[in-house]
Short mmCIF file of C-alpha atoms in Angstrom, two decimals:
data_model
loop_
_atom_site.label_atom_id
_atom_site.label_comp_id
_atom_site.label_asym_id
_atom_site.label_seq_id
_atom_site.Cartn_x
_atom_site.Cartn_y
_atom_site.Cartn_z
CA MET A 990 -60.94 179.59 -269.64
CA GLU A 991 -64.35 178.70 -268.29
CA ARG A 992 -64.47 179.75 -264.47
CA ILE A 993 -67.25 178.18 -262.04
CA GLN A 994 -68.25 178.48 -258.70
CA ALA A 995 -70.07 176.00 -256.58
CA ASP A 996 -71.35 175.30 -253.13
CA ALA A 997 -69.76 171.79 -253.30
CA VAL A 998 -67.75 169.83 -256.09
CA LEU A 999 -67.80 166.31 -255.94
CA VAL A 1000 -65.09 164.50 -258.00
CA GLY A 1001 -66.59 161.08 -259.38
CA ALA A 1002 -70.14 160.00 -260.50
CA GLY A 1003 -70.23 156.89 -258.68
CA ILE A 1004 -72.69 155.74 -256.01
CA MET A 1005 -70.64 157.75 -253.46
CA GLY A 1006 -70.89 161.00 -255.12
CA ALA A 1007 -74.49 160.25 -256.28
CA THR A 1008 -75.68 159.49 -252.74
CA LEU A 1009 -73.63 162.52 -251.41
CA ALA A 1010 -75.41 164.73 -253.87
CA THR A 1011 -78.77 163.53 -253.17
CA LEU A 1012 -78.45 163.88 -249.56
CA LEU A 1013 -77.12 167.51 -250.05
CA GLN A 1014 -80.36 168.20 -251.97
CA GLN A 1015 -82.67 166.76 -249.76
CA LEU A 1016 -81.09 168.59 -246.58
CA GLU A 1017 -80.46 172.08 -248.60
CA PRO A 1018 -82.59 172.18 -251.93
CA GLY A 1019 -80.86 174.70 -254.21
CA LEU A 1020 -77.25 174.11 -253.08
CA THR A 1021 -75.15 174.53 -256.29
CA VAL A 1022 -73.67 171.32 -256.57
CA LEU A 1023 -70.99 170.35 -259.60
CA ILE A 1024 -70.30 166.61 -260.11
CA VAL A 1025 -67.16 165.81 -262.06
CA GLU A 1026 -66.42 162.63 -263.84
CA ARG A 1027 -63.47 161.55 -265.98
CA LEU A 1028 -65.45 159.17 -267.97
CA GLY A 1029 -68.26 159.60 -270.46
CA ARG A 1030 -71.01 158.03 -268.37
CA VAL A 1031 -71.67 157.95 -264.78
CA ALA A 1032 -71.07 154.51 -262.63
CA GLY A 1033 -68.46 153.54 -265.15
CA GLU A 1034 -65.87 151.99 -262.42
CA SER A 1035 -66.35 150.75 -259.12
CA SER A 1036 -70.12 151.22 -259.27
CA ALA A 1037 -71.09 149.31 -262.37
CA ALA A 1038 -72.83 145.98 -261.92
CA LEU A 1039 -70.00 143.86 -263.43
CA ASN A 1040 -67.32 145.52 -261.42
CA ASN A 1041 -69.17 145.70 -257.95
CA ALA A 1042 -69.92 142.64 -255.79
CA GLY A 1043 -73.54 143.88 -255.68
CA THR A 1044 -74.78 141.81 -252.96
CA GLY A 1045 -76.48 144.52 -250.95
CA HIS A 1046 -74.10 143.62 -247.96
CA GLY A 1047 -76.31 143.16 -244.94
CA ALA A 1048 -73.66 140.71 -243.27
CA ASN A 1049 -76.03 137.91 -243.79
CA CYS A 1050 -73.74 135.24 -245.68
CA GLU A 1051 -70.09 136.75 -245.75
CA LEU A 1052 -68.39 134.62 -243.45
CA ASN A 1053 -65.32 136.98 -242.85
CA TYR A 1054 -67.72 139.61 -241.24
CA THR A 1055 -67.98 137.03 -238.26
CA PRO A 1056 -64.55 136.31 -237.38
CA MET A 1057 -63.60 134.24 -234.05
CA ASP A 1058 -61.78 135.86 -231.28
CA GLY A 1059 -58.82 134.37 -229.41
CA ARG A 1060 -61.26 132.40 -227.32
CA GLY A 1061 -63.28 130.80 -230.11
CA ARG A 1062 -66.09 133.13 -229.80
CA LEU A 1063 -67.72 134.83 -232.68
CA ASP A 1064 -67.20 138.41 -233.06
CA LEU A 1065 -70.42 139.73 -234.49
CA ARG A 1066 -69.45 143.54 -233.92
CA LYS A 1067 -68.79 144.25 -237.74
CA ALA A 1068 -71.56 142.10 -238.82
CA LEU A 1069 -74.02 144.37 -236.94
CA ALA A 1070 -72.52 147.62 -237.94
CA ILE A 1071 -72.66 146.58 -241.61
CA ASN A 1072 -76.29 145.25 -241.36
CA GLY A 1073 -77.23 148.23 -239.79
CA ALA A 1074 -75.82 150.69 -242.47
CA TYR A 1075 -77.53 148.63 -245.20
CA GLU A 1076 -80.76 148.88 -243.07
CA GLN A 1077 -80.04 152.79 -243.51
CA SER A 1078 -79.44 152.62 -247.31
CA LEU A 1079 -82.81 150.63 -247.59
CA GLN A 1080 -84.84 153.34 -245.49
CA PHE A 1081 -83.01 156.15 -247.85
CA TRP A 1082 -84.00 154.48 -250.97
CA ALA A 1083 -87.68 153.92 -249.56
CA ALA A 1084 -87.83 157.65 -248.97
CA LEU A 1085 -86.91 158.29 -252.32
CA VAL A 1086 -89.17 156.18 -253.90
CA GLU A 1087 -91.87 157.63 -252.02
CA GLN A 1088 -91.01 161.10 -253.52
CA GLY A 1089 -90.79 159.55 -257.08
CA ALA A 1090 -87.10 160.22 -257.02
CA LEU A 1091 -86.27 156.43 -257.45
CA PRO A 1092 -88.44 153.98 -259.53
CA GLY A 1093 -90.67 151.87 -257.26
CA PRO A 1094 -91.05 147.96 -256.69
CA GLY A 1095 -89.75 146.32 -259.98
CA GLY A 1096 -87.32 149.01 -260.56
CA ALA A 1097 -83.98 148.16 -261.99
CA PHE A 1098 -81.75 148.43 -259.13
CA LEU A 1099 -83.21 146.28 -256.22
CA HIS A 1100 -84.24 142.57 -256.27
CA GLN A 1101 -84.96 140.02 -253.84
CA ALA A 1102 -82.40 137.19 -253.70
CA PRO A 1103 -81.95 134.92 -250.54
CA HIS A 1104 -78.50 134.89 -249.14
CA TYR A 1105 -76.54 131.71 -248.40
CA SER A 1106 -73.31 130.65 -246.69
CA LEU A 1107 -71.78 127.43 -247.95
CA VAL A 1108 -68.99 125.38 -246.14
CA TRP A 1109 -67.38 121.75 -246.15
CA GLY A 1110 -65.91 119.48 -243.71
CA GLU A 1111 -66.93 118.83 -240.13
CA GLU A 1112 -64.87 121.77 -238.51
CA ASP A 1113 -66.13 124.55 -240.93
CA VAL A 1114 -70.00 122.90 -240.62
CA ALA A 1115 -69.47 123.10 -236.74
CA ALA A 1116 -68.46 126.76 -236.96
CA LEU A 1117 -71.15 127.55 -239.51
CA ALA A 1118 -73.78 125.91 -237.04
CA GLN A 1119 -72.25 128.12 -234.25
CA ARG A 1120 -72.50 131.25 -236.31
CA GLN A 1121 -76.29 130.52 -237.27
CA GLN A 1122 -77.07 130.22 -233.57
CA ALA A 1123 -75.77 133.23 -232.43
CA MET A 1124 -77.12 135.28 -235.33
CA ALA A 1125 -80.46 133.80 -235.77
CA ALA A 1126 -80.91 134.82 -231.78
CA LEU A 1127 -80.51 138.47 -232.67
CA PRO A 1128 -83.58 140.57 -234.25
CA GLN A 1129 -81.28 141.63 -236.99
CA PHE A 1130 -80.90 138.17 -238.47
CA ALA A 1131 -83.96 136.35 -237.18
CA GLY A 1132 -85.36 133.67 -239.58
CA MET A 1133 -81.45 132.63 -240.48
CA ALA A 1134 -81.93 128.78 -241.26
CA PHE A 1135 -79.27 126.13 -240.95
CA SER A 1136 -79.06 122.73 -242.61
CA ARG A 1137 -76.47 120.00 -243.42
CA ASP A 1138 -79.24 117.58 -244.63
CA HIS A 1139 -78.60 116.93 -248.31
CA ASP A 1140 -82.37 116.88 -249.15
CA ALA A 1141 -82.95 120.46 -247.37
CA LEU A 1142 -79.90 121.68 -249.39
CA ARG A 1143 -81.09 120.37 -252.80
CA ASP A 1144 -84.22 122.02 -252.29
CA TRP A 1145 -82.38 125.43 -251.44
CA LEU A 1146 -79.46 125.04 -254.05
CA PRO A 1147 -80.19 122.48 -256.85
CA LEU A 1148 -77.26 123.26 -258.89
CA VAL A 1149 -74.84 123.40 -256.11
CA MET A 1150 -76.13 119.81 -255.02
CA GLU A 1151 -76.72 118.17 -258.61
CA GLY A 1152 -74.12 115.49 -258.98
CA ARG A 1153 -72.70 115.79 -255.42
CA PRO A 1154 -71.55 112.61 -253.57
CA ALA A 1155 -74.35 111.66 -250.99
CA GLY A 1156 -71.92 111.40 -248.14
CA GLU A 1157 -70.44 114.71 -248.60
CA VAL A 1158 -70.14 116.65 -245.33
CA MET A 1159 -71.37 120.12 -245.95
CA ALA A 1160 -73.79 122.62 -244.73
CA ALA A 1161 -75.45 126.04 -245.47
CA THR A 1162 -77.41 128.95 -243.71
CA ARG A 1163 -80.29 130.89 -245.42
CA TYR A 1164 -81.44 134.09 -245.06
CA GLY A 1165 -84.56 135.03 -247.21
CA ARG A 1166 -84.70 138.70 -246.97
CA GLY A 1167 -81.32 139.05 -249.01
CA THR A 1168 -81.15 141.59 -251.99
CA ASP A 1169 -79.31 141.80 -255.35
CA VAL A 1170 -78.25 145.59 -255.90
CA ASP A 1171 -77.21 146.89 -259.40
CA PHE A 1172 -75.26 149.91 -257.90
CA GLY A 1173 -74.72 151.15 -261.50
CA ALA A 1174 -78.58 151.15 -262.18
CA LEU A 1175 -79.15 153.09 -258.75
CA THR A 1176 -76.36 155.53 -259.54
CA GLU A 1177 -78.08 156.55 -262.89
CA SER A 1178 -81.39 156.72 -261.29
CA LEU A 1179 -80.10 159.21 -258.62
CA VAL A 1180 -78.21 161.16 -261.12
CA ASN A 1181 -81.28 161.47 -263.48
CA TRP A 1182 -83.18 162.86 -260.40
CA LEU A 1183 -80.40 165.14 -259.43
CA GLN A 1184 -80.08 166.62 -262.97
CA ARG A 1185 -83.86 167.63 -262.71
CA GLN A 1186 -82.85 169.63 -259.59
CA PRO A 1187 -82.06 173.34 -259.68
CA GLY A 1188 -78.14 174.15 -259.09
CA VAL A 1189 -77.13 170.57 -259.82
CA GLU A 1190 -74.76 170.20 -262.98
CA LEU A 1191 -72.91 167.17 -264.10
CA ARG A 1192 -69.86 167.43 -266.40
CA LEU A 1193 -68.82 164.13 -268.02
CA ASN A 1194 -65.25 163.62 -269.49
CA HIS A 1195 -63.87 166.18 -267.10
CA VAL A 1196 -60.43 165.28 -265.52
CA VAL A 1197 -59.15 166.93 -262.39
CA ARG A 1198 -55.45 167.92 -262.85
CA ARG A 1199 -54.79 170.04 -260.01
CA LEU A 1200 -56.39 171.00 -256.60
CA GLY A 1201 -55.12 173.25 -254.16
CA ARG A 1202 -56.27 175.74 -251.27
CA ARG A 1203 -56.73 179.35 -251.85
CA SER A 1204 -55.69 182.10 -249.49
CA ASP A 1205 -59.35 182.54 -248.52
CA GLY A 1206 -59.75 178.97 -247.50
CA ARG A 1207 -61.51 178.04 -250.74
CA TRP A 1208 -60.44 175.05 -252.75
CA ARG A 1209 -59.60 175.76 -256.49
CA LEU A 1210 -59.56 172.84 -259.10
CA ASP A 1211 -57.96 172.76 -262.58
CA VAL A 1212 -60.14 170.56 -264.84
CA ASP A 1213 -59.58 169.35 -268.57
CA HIS A 1214 -62.10 168.63 -270.95
CA ASP A 1215 -60.99 167.66 -274.46
CA GLY A 1216 -57.98 169.85 -274.21
CA ARG A 1217 -60.05 172.67 -272.87
CA ARG A 1218 -59.15 173.98 -269.31
CA MET A 1219 -61.78 174.71 -266.53
CA GLN A 1220 -61.26 176.35 -263.22
CA VAL A 1221 -63.54 175.68 -260.34
CA ASP A 1222 -63.56 177.18 -256.83
CA SER A 1223 -65.45 175.84 -253.91
CA PRO A 1224 -65.65 175.77 -250.12
CA PHE A 1225 -65.94 172.11 -250.20
CA VAL A 1226 -64.71 169.28 -252.26
CA PHE A 1227 -65.64 165.42 -251.87
CA LEU A 1228 -63.03 163.03 -253.70
CA GLY A 1229 -65.27 160.20 -254.32
CA ALA A 1230 -63.39 158.63 -257.36
CA GLY A 1231 -62.87 155.01 -256.24
CA GLY A 1232 -59.16 154.12 -256.73
CA GLY A 1233 -58.84 157.68 -258.12
CA ALA A 1234 -59.16 159.13 -254.68
CA LEU A 1235 -56.02 158.65 -253.38
CA PRO A 1236 -53.79 160.40 -256.15
CA LEU A 1237 -56.15 163.15 -255.83
CA LEU A 1238 -56.17 163.45 -252.15
CA GLN A 1239 -52.17 163.34 -252.46
CA ARG A 1240 -52.39 166.50 -254.71
CA ALA A 1241 -54.55 168.45 -252.11
CA GLY A 1242 -51.41 168.36 -249.68
CA LEU A 1243 -53.72 167.70 -246.61
CA PRO A 1244 -51.50 166.86 -243.42
CA GLU A 1245 -54.24 164.30 -242.59
CA ALA A 1246 -53.62 162.35 -245.62
CA ARG A 1247 -49.85 161.84 -244.55
CA GLY A 1248 -48.68 158.27 -244.47
CA TYR A 1249 -51.57 156.56 -246.63
CA GLY A 1250 -50.75 154.52 -249.60
CA GLY A 1251 -52.91 152.16 -251.77
CA PHE A 1252 -52.61 148.41 -252.72
CA PRO A 1253 -54.45 147.78 -255.90
CA VAL A 1254 -56.28 144.34 -256.39
CA SER A 1255 -58.08 143.41 -259.53
CA GLY A 1256 -60.63 140.71 -260.41
CA GLN A 1257 -62.41 138.34 -262.79
CA TRP A 1258 -65.57 136.78 -263.18
CA LEU A 1259 -66.87 133.61 -265.02
CA ILE A 1260 -70.42 134.51 -265.97
CA CYS A 1261 -73.20 132.26 -267.26
CA LYS A 1262 -76.12 133.39 -269.36
CA THR A 1263 -77.34 129.92 -270.24
CA ALA A 1264 -81.28 130.37 -269.48
CA PRO A 1265 -82.02 127.07 -268.22
CA LEU A 1266 -78.87 127.22 -265.63
CA VAL A 1267 -79.81 130.82 -264.57
CA GLY A 1268 -83.33 129.83 -263.93
CA ARG A 1269 -82.58 126.85 -261.74
CA HIS A 1270 -80.19 128.97 -259.23
CA TRP A 1271 -81.46 131.67 -257.23
CA GLY A 1272 -79.60 133.52 -254.57
CA LYS A 1273 -76.23 134.60 -253.47
CA VAL A 1274 -74.02 131.65 -252.34
CA TYR A 1275 -70.74 132.57 -250.45
CA GLY A 1276 -68.07 130.40 -249.33
CA LYS A 1277 -64.60 131.00 -247.26
CA ALA A 1278 -61.76 132.56 -248.88
CA PRO A 1279 -58.63 130.69 -249.32
CA VAL A 1280 -55.88 131.36 -247.07
CA GLY A 1281 -53.97 134.46 -247.90
CA ALA A 1282 -56.75 135.78 -249.99
CA PRO A 1283 -57.95 139.28 -249.77
CA PRO A 1284 -61.63 139.63 -248.42
CA MET A 1285 -62.86 140.70 -251.93
CA SER A 1286 -61.95 137.44 -253.04
CA MET A 1287 -64.57 135.20 -251.01
CA PRO A 1288 -65.73 132.91 -253.81
CA HIS A 1289 -69.46 133.32 -254.49
CA LEU A 1290 -71.93 131.73 -256.91
CA ASP A 1291 -74.37 134.77 -257.68
CA SER A 1292 -77.55 135.54 -259.03
CA ARG A 1293 -76.79 138.88 -260.69
CA TRP A 1294 -79.03 141.34 -262.58
CA ILE A 1295 -76.65 143.41 -265.01
CA ASN A 1296 -78.25 145.99 -267.39
CA GLY A 1297 -81.80 144.60 -266.69
CA ARG A 1298 -80.97 140.76 -267.37
CA ARG A 1299 -80.23 138.15 -264.99
CA GLY A 1300 -77.16 135.75 -264.98
CA LEU A 1301 -75.01 133.84 -262.74
CA LEU A 1302 -71.61 135.18 -261.93
CA PHE A 1303 -68.77 133.06 -259.88
CA GLY A 1304 -65.73 134.32 -258.55
CA PRO A 1305 -64.10 136.76 -258.06
CA TYR A 1306 -60.60 135.49 -259.25
CA ALA A 1307 -58.15 137.91 -257.66
CA GLY A 1308 -55.33 139.24 -259.83
CA PHE A 1309 -52.88 142.32 -259.69
CA SER A 1310 -52.45 145.42 -261.60
CA SER A 1311 -50.62 148.46 -260.76
CA LYS A 1312 -53.74 150.56 -262.10
CA PHE A 1313 -55.96 152.19 -259.45
CA LEU A 1314 -58.81 152.38 -261.95
CA LYS A 1315 -60.15 149.74 -264.12
CA ASN A 1316 -59.75 152.60 -266.89
CA GLY A 1317 -56.51 153.75 -265.13
CA SER A 1318 -52.82 153.76 -265.97
CA LEU A 1319 -50.08 151.20 -265.10
CA TRP A 1320 -48.19 154.14 -263.41
CA ASP A 1321 -50.93 154.75 -260.89
CA LEU A 1322 -49.19 152.72 -258.02
CA PRO A 1323 -45.50 153.88 -258.47
CA ALA A 1324 -47.01 157.37 -259.12
CA SER A 1325 -48.70 157.12 -255.53
CA VAL A 1326 -45.26 156.73 -253.66
CA ARG A 1327 -44.24 159.47 -251.46
CA SER A 1328 -41.57 160.04 -248.74
CA HIS A 1329 -44.28 159.83 -245.99
CA ASN A 1330 -45.74 156.57 -247.25
CA LEU A 1331 -42.67 154.66 -248.86
CA LEU A 1332 -41.64 152.59 -245.72
CA SER A 1333 -45.26 151.84 -244.86
CA MET A 1334 -45.99 150.46 -248.45
CA VAL A 1335 -42.66 148.39 -248.43
CA GLY A 1336 -43.26 147.26 -244.78
CA VAL A 1337 -46.74 145.90 -245.62
CA GLY A 1338 -45.46 144.46 -248.91
CA LEU A 1339 -42.99 142.37 -247.07
CA ARG A 1340 -45.31 141.43 -244.40
CA GLU A 1341 -48.15 140.61 -246.78
CA ARG A 1342 -45.99 137.99 -248.86
CA HIS A 1343 -48.67 135.34 -248.44
CA LEU A 1344 -51.02 137.63 -250.32
CA VAL A 1345 -48.62 138.54 -253.10
CA GLY A 1346 -48.11 134.93 -253.55
CA TYR A 1347 -51.90 134.07 -253.65
CA LEU A 1348 -52.16 136.96 -256.40
CA LEU A 1349 -49.26 135.09 -258.43
CA GLN A 1350 -50.91 132.14 -258.18
CA GLN A 1351 -54.43 133.45 -259.51
CA LEU A 1352 -52.75 135.19 -262.27
CA ARG A 1353 -51.27 131.61 -263.28
CA GLN A 1354 -54.57 130.13 -263.44
CA ASP A 1355 -55.92 128.91 -266.92
CA HIS A 1356 -59.78 128.57 -267.73
CA GLY A 1357 -59.49 124.86 -266.65
CA GLN A 1358 -58.25 125.74 -263.00
CA ARG A 1359 -60.94 128.34 -262.94
CA LEU A 1360 -63.47 126.03 -263.78
CA ALA A 1361 -62.13 123.42 -261.08
CA SER A 1362 -62.93 126.20 -258.50
CA LEU A 1363 -66.29 126.66 -259.85
CA ARG A 1364 -67.05 123.02 -259.60
CA ARG A 1365 -66.63 123.22 -255.87
CA PHE A 1366 -69.88 125.06 -255.82
CA PHE A 1367 -71.56 123.86 -259.10
CA PRO A 1368 -69.96 119.96 -259.81
CA GLN A 1369 -71.73 119.84 -263.26
CA ALA A 1370 -70.55 123.11 -264.56
CA GLN A 1371 -69.48 122.89 -268.33
CA PRO A 1372 -67.01 125.16 -269.85
CA GLU A 1373 -69.16 126.16 -272.78
CA ASP A 1374 -71.78 127.84 -270.47
CA TRP A 1375 -69.13 130.20 -268.75
CA ARG A 1376 -67.12 133.19 -270.26
CA LEU A 1377 -64.32 134.98 -268.57
CA ALA A 1378 -64.93 138.78 -267.93
CA VAL A 1379 -62.77 141.46 -265.95
CA ALA A 1380 -64.16 142.96 -262.68
CA GLY A 1381 -63.53 146.25 -261.15
CA GLN A 1382 -60.26 147.52 -259.56
CA ARG A 1383 -60.05 147.83 -255.92
CA VAL A 1384 -57.42 149.92 -253.83
CA GLN A 1385 -57.01 148.49 -250.29
CA ILE A 1386 -55.75 151.21 -247.75
CA ILE A 1387 -52.25 151.17 -246.53
CA LYS A 1388 -52.36 153.08 -243.21
CA ARG A 1389 -50.01 153.38 -240.17
CA GLU A 1390 -51.61 154.10 -236.71
CA PRO A 1391 -49.61 156.01 -234.09
CA GLY A 1392 -47.49 153.87 -232.46
CA HIS A 1393 -48.13 151.11 -234.70
CA ARG A 1394 -46.63 149.59 -237.89
CA ALA A 1395 -48.24 150.06 -241.00
CA GLN A 1396 -51.08 147.83 -241.97
CA LEU A 1397 -53.28 146.65 -245.08
CA LYS A 1398 -56.66 147.97 -244.01
CA LEU A 1399 -59.79 146.63 -244.89
CA GLY A 1400 -63.10 148.38 -245.63
CA THR A 1401 -63.60 151.79 -246.17
CA GLU A 1402 -62.40 155.18 -244.59
CA VAL A 1403 -62.97 158.72 -244.73
CA VAL A 1404 -59.90 161.08 -244.58
CA ALA A 1405 -61.15 164.69 -244.09
CA ALA A 1406 -59.36 168.07 -243.53
CA ALA A 1407 -59.67 169.45 -240.13
CA ASP A 1408 -62.08 172.16 -240.96
CA GLY A 1409 -64.11 169.61 -243.12
CA SER A 1410 -63.44 171.69 -246.40
CA LEU A 1411 -62.64 168.36 -248.20
CA ALA A 1412 -63.09 164.90 -247.82
CA ALA A 1413 -61.95 161.63 -249.60
CA LEU A 1414 -63.27 158.07 -249.53
CA LEU A 1415 -60.54 155.53 -249.60
CA GLY A 1416 -60.57 151.52 -249.52
CA ALA A 1417 -63.22 149.33 -250.90
CA SER A 1418 -66.24 146.61 -249.74
CA PRO A 1419 -68.54 146.93 -248.20
CA GLY A 1420 -68.59 150.64 -249.47
CA ALA A 1421 -71.38 150.72 -251.92
CA SER A 1422 -74.02 148.99 -249.48
CA THR A 1423 -73.20 151.31 -246.86
CA ALA A 1424 -72.95 154.66 -248.78
CA VAL A 1425 -76.13 156.28 -247.18
CA THR A 1426 -74.32 155.88 -243.49
CA ILE A 1427 -70.94 156.92 -244.78
CA MET A 1428 -72.23 159.80 -246.56
CA ALA A 1429 -74.50 161.02 -243.65
CA ASP A 1430 -71.56 160.56 -241.25
CA LEU A 1431 -69.36 162.58 -243.62
CA LEU A 1432 -71.86 165.30 -243.67
CA ARG A 1433 -71.92 165.51 -239.66
CA ARG A 1434 -68.13 165.70 -239.75
CA CYS A 1435 -67.62 168.17 -242.48
CA PHE A 1436 -70.75 170.47 -241.84
CA PRO A 1437 -71.19 170.45 -237.92
CA GLN A 1438 -72.62 173.94 -238.00
CA ARG A 1439 -75.55 173.13 -240.36
CA PHE A 1440 -76.48 170.12 -237.93
CA GLN A 1441 -75.87 172.11 -234.68
CA GLY A 1442 -78.87 174.60 -235.82
CA GLY A 1443 -81.13 171.64 -235.96
CA HIS A 1444 -82.24 172.27 -239.70
CA TRP A 1445 -80.15 169.46 -241.35
CA SER A 1446 -80.74 167.18 -238.32
CA GLN A 1447 -84.53 167.30 -238.70
CA ARG A 1448 -84.30 166.70 -242.33
CA LEU A 1449 -82.15 163.76 -242.36
CA ALA A 1450 -84.29 162.54 -239.35
CA ARG A 1451 -87.19 162.45 -241.94
CA LEU A 1452 -85.16 160.48 -244.52
CA LEU A 1453 -83.91 158.15 -241.76
CA PRO A 1454 -86.20 157.91 -239.02
CA TYR A 1455 -84.79 154.85 -237.38
CA ASP A 1456 -81.23 154.41 -236.54
CA PRO A 1457 -80.49 150.57 -236.64
CA THR A 1458 -76.64 151.21 -236.16
CA ALA A 1459 -77.75 152.17 -232.47
CA ALA A 1460 -77.16 149.42 -229.87
CA PRO A 1461 -79.11 147.45 -228.54
CA ALA A 1462 -81.53 147.10 -231.40
CA SER A 1463 -85.19 147.06 -230.60
CA THR A 1464 -86.94 144.31 -232.23
CA ALA A 1465 -90.28 145.85 -232.50
CA ASP A 1466 -88.83 149.07 -233.97
CA LEU A 1467 -86.65 147.34 -236.37
CA ALA A 1468 -89.45 145.01 -237.39
CA ARG A 1469 -91.92 148.15 -237.76
CA TRP A 1470 -89.25 150.08 -239.88
CA ARG A 1471 -88.36 146.92 -241.77
CA GLN A 1472 -91.89 146.20 -242.71
CA ARG A 1473 -92.39 149.96 -243.98
CA CYS A 1474 -89.32 149.90 -246.02
CA ASP A 1475 -90.11 146.57 -247.43
CA ALA A 1476 -93.51 147.41 -248.47
CA ILE A 1477 -92.27 150.45 -250.26
CA LEU A 1478 -89.42 148.60 -252.03
CA GLY A 1479 -91.37 145.41 -253.03
CA LEU A 1480 -89.28 142.97 -250.83
CA THR A 1481 -90.65 140.03 -249.25
CA GLU A 1482 -89.46 137.31 -246.80
CA ALA A 1483 -88.28 134.59 -249.32
#
């Protein structure tokens, strides 16, 4: 049996694991880092371009990031937090481009794509106008435009407006500094650089079967590879295996993980590669999610680069599978039930009957019904131009807060051991776009002593010299750092 020791073991070779490994190597070159991936390639699950929303979430167009409060006022806190986190991702990628660790402008992972929000009806048009006024007044969203004029909308979105009745009440906002991110290509570039660094090792087709705490506080992982067993010891373990993180966290036996459960949601896309249509639509157009739909199901018509080729995607259409991973097992959900999370999962299931009903309705749709949804965005869509493809699998967090009943939580969350020796990332969108902020915060939480000495703090400050998550944002500082990152990454105001 093979035995390995490493300073850090990262389970999952997706964007989260690749980002964390890159940060570790930037902060402490020479650390021994073992990346373990169950598939035969990196970024094969949630980080793959077809499986991921790929927007480069800057909260520019996603309407669910700007909800109304009980008094009818916009709550921009989530939008500002996500926008700031994405700015940190851009800063980090720009620093890596300067080092030659990532490809520069014109690289396969980052492209410019304007972001649009699109609504219909007087009530939603008025709400969108209010949203634009509030957001455009902030430096983070300066330049966001609004229009309900059909001529202007036709100039922005020719496919969306083609064949549409002249009197239809609708409006859109446009933000030119939007992006499309192929997180699969980004992950591959990061891993390619990591494999050239001393001390970093990637093991594909390796499955973690067990992990437990040794008497000396280190973690031991039993890993299978083609029927052969490997044993790994490490003082630090990160579980970044997408939907597979929850079962691994449960096996670790952390008291901090008690009460957590997962609700899997699958998805599908309609994909168009018809060149004339692809060439006439440029941008990402987000609408409102249907009542009862999970946030990941916000309908959008997307310009998307997948494997270096541009296409159009519409969806996602939600569905249900008991798998926690696209390449997982139908037993994943029932196997995750424990005595400490059973009541929480049952309670959430009963309270979220509208969500269950929505998923069942989505599962019953045929191609004609899916096409009807698409024609809300693209009235002249023809069935022969679009094919159905399976998107990624997401596992939403079920969690009970002290003193409250269990809830279905949105977004991502890090669960860590009290001593910082093990951490797991649970949840879904907008995780990939905010990976740098999430992983930097994880390092501060799990390695406080390294930051107290100032060594890691100084190196991280060189990688992320401006903190756009701090409030209030300085207009001048934000403009200066955006101009610098945009120049390095090849982004321009479109």
